[in-house]
Tab-separated table of C-alpha atoms in Angstrom:
chain	number	residue	atom	x	y	z
C	1	UNK	CA	33.939	1.302	17.912
C	2	UNK	CA	30.738	1.007	15.838
C	3	UNK	CA	27.356	1.408	17.500
C	4	UNK	CA	24.226	0.276	15.679
C	5	UNK	CA	21.544	2.958	15.557
C	6	UNK	CA	19.000	0.936	13.603
C	7	UNK	CA	18.139	-2.645	12.817
C	8	UNK	CA	17.445	-3.478	9.186
C	9	UNK	CA	15.523	-6.533	8.075
C	10	UNK	CA	14.515	-7.364	4.567
C	11	UNK	CA	11.674	-9.386	3.177
C	12	UNK	CA	13.209	-11.125	0.203
C	13	UNK	CA	10.077	-13.156	-0.392
C	14	UNK	CA	7.681	-10.281	-1.063
C	15	UNK	CA	6.625	-11.850	-4.320
C	16	UNK	CA	4.320	-9.411	-5.944
C	17	UNK	CA	5.407	-6.888	-8.542
C	18	UNK	CA	8.409	-8.836	-9.858
C	19	UNK	CA	10.287	-11.963	-8.812
C	20	UNK	CA	12.924	-11.307	-6.189
C	21	UNK	CA	11.395	-8.010	-5.063
C	22	UNK	CA	12.848	-6.863	-1.744
C	23	UNK	CA	11.406	-4.534	0.875
C	24	UNK	CA	13.374	-3.251	3.842
C	25	UNK	CA	11.990	-3.015	7.365
C	26	UNK	CA	13.917	-0.685	9.672
C	27	UNK	CA	13.610	-0.414	13.433
C	28	UNK	CA	15.423	1.958	15.742
C	29	UNK	CA	15.198	2.699	19.418
C	30	UNK	CA	12.071	1.709	21.344
C	31	UNK	CA	10.555	5.196	21.154
C	32	UNK	CA	10.999	5.472	17.370
C	33	UNK	CA	8.456	4.365	14.775
C	34	UNK	CA	9.660	1.572	12.509
C	35	UNK	CA	9.705	2.105	8.742
C	36	UNK	CA	9.258	-0.106	5.713
C	37	UNK	CA	10.614	0.721	2.267
C	38	UNK	CA	8.293	-1.145	-0.087
C	39	UNK	CA	9.617	-0.203	-3.516
C	40	UNK	CA	6.965	-1.260	-6.038
C	41	UNK	CA	4.929	-3.587	-3.803
C	42	UNK	CA	2.872	-1.200	-1.653
C	43	UNK	CA	1.953	2.336	-2.673
C	44	UNK	CA	-0.286	4.832	-0.946
C	45	UNK	CA	-3.778	3.449	-1.687
C	46	UNK	CA	-2.502	0.922	-4.225
C	47	UNK	CA	-0.013	-1.810	-5.051
C	48	UNK	CA	2.329	-2.648	-7.906
C	49	UNK	CA	1.123	-4.191	-11.138
C	50	UNK	CA	1.419	-7.955	-11.469
C	51	UNK	CA	4.243	-8.384	-13.957
C	52	UNK	CA	5.683	-11.750	-12.925
C	53	UNK	CA	3.534	-12.773	-9.989
C	54	UNK	CA	-0.082	-13.516	-9.081
C	55	UNK	CA	-2.900	-12.027	-7.044
C	56	UNK	CA	-2.314	-14.747	-4.432
C	57	UNK	CA	1.328	-13.718	-4.042
C	58	UNK	CA	0.412	-10.035	-3.830
C	59	UNK	CA	-2.247	-10.876	-1.243
C	60	UNK	CA	0.363	-12.672	0.876
C	61	UNK	CA	2.806	-9.782	0.554
C	62	UNK	CA	0.290	-7.051	1.371
C	63	UNK	CA	-2.305	-8.613	3.634
C	64	UNK	CA	-0.201	-11.132	5.493
C	65	UNK	CA	3.402	-9.898	5.617
C	66	UNK	CA	3.098	-6.099	5.481
C	67	UNK	CA	-0.234	-5.952	7.323
C	68	UNK	CA	1.371	-7.827	10.229
C	69	UNK	CA	3.812	-4.992	10.888
C	70	UNK	CA	3.029	-2.574	13.721
C	71	UNK	CA	0.290	-0.166	12.660
C	72	UNK	CA	2.575	2.795	13.358
C	73	UNK	CA	5.137	1.577	10.803
C	74	UNK	CA	5.934	4.365	8.354
C	75	UNK	CA	5.568	3.316	4.700
C	76	UNK	CA	7.922	4.661	2.041
C	77	UNK	CA	6.930	3.657	-1.491
C	78	UNK	CA	8.885	3.743	-4.728
C	79	UNK	CA	6.838	6.183	-6.847
C	80	UNK	CA	4.531	9.174	-6.435
C	81	UNK	CA	1.087	8.064	-7.593
C	82	UNK	CA	-0.819	9.025	-4.452
C	83	UNK	CA	-3.420	11.415	-5.902
C	84	UNK	CA	-4.282	9.058	-8.766
C	85	UNK	CA	-4.418	6.043	-6.446
C	86	UNK	CA	-6.675	7.804	-3.965
C	87	UNK	CA	-8.973	9.001	-6.763
C	88	UNK	CA	-9.352	5.368	-7.824
C	89	UNK	CA	-9.887	4.236	-4.211
C	90	UNK	CA	-12.800	6.699	-3.902
C	91	UNK	CA	-14.526	4.971	-6.836
C	92	UNK	CA	-14.509	1.712	-4.844
C	93	UNK	CA	-15.439	3.235	-1.492
C	94	UNK	CA	-17.202	6.548	-2.140
C	95	UNK	CA	-18.398	6.750	1.489
C	96	UNK	CA	-14.983	6.128	3.081
C	97	UNK	CA	-14.232	9.462	4.772
C	98	UNK	CA	-10.613	8.470	5.470
C	99	UNK	CA	-9.979	8.090	1.735
C	100	UNK	CA	-11.676	11.421	0.989
C	101	UNK	CA	-9.639	13.176	3.673
C	102	UNK	CA	-6.377	11.613	2.511
C	103	UNK	CA	-7.147	12.541	-1.110
C	104	UNK	CA	-7.705	16.181	-0.140
C	105	UNK	CA	-4.441	16.131	1.827
C	106	UNK	CA	-2.521	14.520	-1.066
C	107	UNK	CA	-3.850	17.115	-3.528
C	108	UNK	CA	-2.758	19.916	-1.178
C	109	UNK	CA	0.676	18.335	-0.783
C	110	UNK	CA	1.036	17.962	-4.552
C	111	UNK	CA	-0.025	21.567	-5.217
C	112	UNK	CA	2.487	22.763	-2.614
C	113	UNK	CA	5.259	20.717	-4.232
C	114	UNK	CA	5.479	18.452	-1.176
C	115	UNK	CA	5.788	14.670	-1.026
C	116	UNK	CA	2.986	12.453	0.236
C	117	UNK	CA	5.263	10.167	2.214
C	118	UNK	CA	5.337	8.589	4.601
C	119	UNK	CA	2.060	6.819	5.038
C	120	UNK	CA	1.588	4.233	7.787
C	121	UNK	CA	0.424	0.642	7.825
C	122	UNK	CA	-2.635	1.849	9.769
C	123	UNK	CA	-3.469	4.407	7.063
C	124	UNK	CA	-3.110	1.776	4.343
C	125	UNK	CA	-5.360	-0.668	6.190
C	126	UNK	CA	-8.034	2.055	6.264
C	127	UNK	CA	-7.603	3.605	2.800
C	128	UNK	CA	-5.907	1.138	0.463
C	129	UNK	CA	-8.438	-1.034	-1.388
C	130	UNK	CA	-5.798	-3.711	-2.009
C	131	UNK	CA	-5.334	-4.068	1.748
C	132	UNK	CA	-9.091	-4.026	2.422
C	133	UNK	CA	-10.049	-7.035	0.264
C	134	UNK	CA	-10.897	-9.114	3.345
C	135	UNK	CA	-13.932	-6.870	3.884
C	136	UNK	CA	-17.150	-8.374	2.485
C	137	UNK	CA	-18.306	-4.961	1.213
C	138	UNK	CA	-15.168	-4.611	-0.937
C	139	UNK	CA	-15.569	-8.125	-2.318
C	140	UNK	CA	-19.224	-7.426	-3.080
C	141	UNK	CA	-18.387	-4.092	-4.723
C	142	UNK	CA	-16.131	-5.867	-7.265
C	143	UNK	CA	-18.310	-8.979	-7.619
C	144	UNK	CA	-15.987	-11.472	-5.942
C	145	UNK	CA	-16.389	-13.887	-3.053
C	146	UNK	CA	-12.766	-14.206	-1.911
C	147	UNK	CA	-10.084	-11.711	-0.917
C	148	UNK	CA	-7.594	-12.981	-3.497
C	149	UNK	CA	-10.092	-12.806	-6.364
C	150	UNK	CA	-11.149	-9.337	-5.189
C	151	UNK	CA	-7.522	-8.201	-5.148
C	152	UNK	CA	-7.028	-9.522	-8.687
C	153	UNK	CA	-10.204	-7.822	-9.897
C	154	UNK	CA	-9.284	-4.506	-8.263
C	155	UNK	CA	-5.822	-4.654	-9.865
C	156	UNK	CA	-7.451	-5.334	-13.262
C	157	UNK	CA	-9.823	-2.396	-12.775
C	158	UNK	CA	-6.974	-0.118	-11.693
C	159	UNK	CA	-4.869	-1.148	-14.704
C	160	UNK	CA	-7.734	-0.104	-17.021
C	161	UNK	CA	-8.868	2.960	-15.061
C	162	UNK	CA	-8.227	6.307	-16.726
C	163	UNK	CA	-9.701	8.543	-14.008
């Protein structure tokens, strides 16, 4: 007899980094935190480059689909870019103490040879500039008047940033 220990859902329409990108959402028992495996869509304090998709599609994937998950959802990303991403995030929000604290933690983890996963949806909503584009101060900081345009501009800046 087989007993299911977890429930796995996948978002096959997370159009963002590449066409057909899939993320997995895993839930367990009621007292366990859910998890999402985002591949190259959502990183700690960043998102994937736009290879085949648009800022609008990335906005929908990050700020509608993933942001709607429970805040306690653990986030497992595809690559280790956390320190670099957080350094960039500080340039956009130099007064955001959560970003500063997470950057210090990520540096310590890196120096100790430890991973910086998991994050949580709550952490990303507070430290990831790509998930904070609905905030007027972020839009103003990058000279845009809409969340989607701000997301596109931030991605462009990140692509050219050499920190």
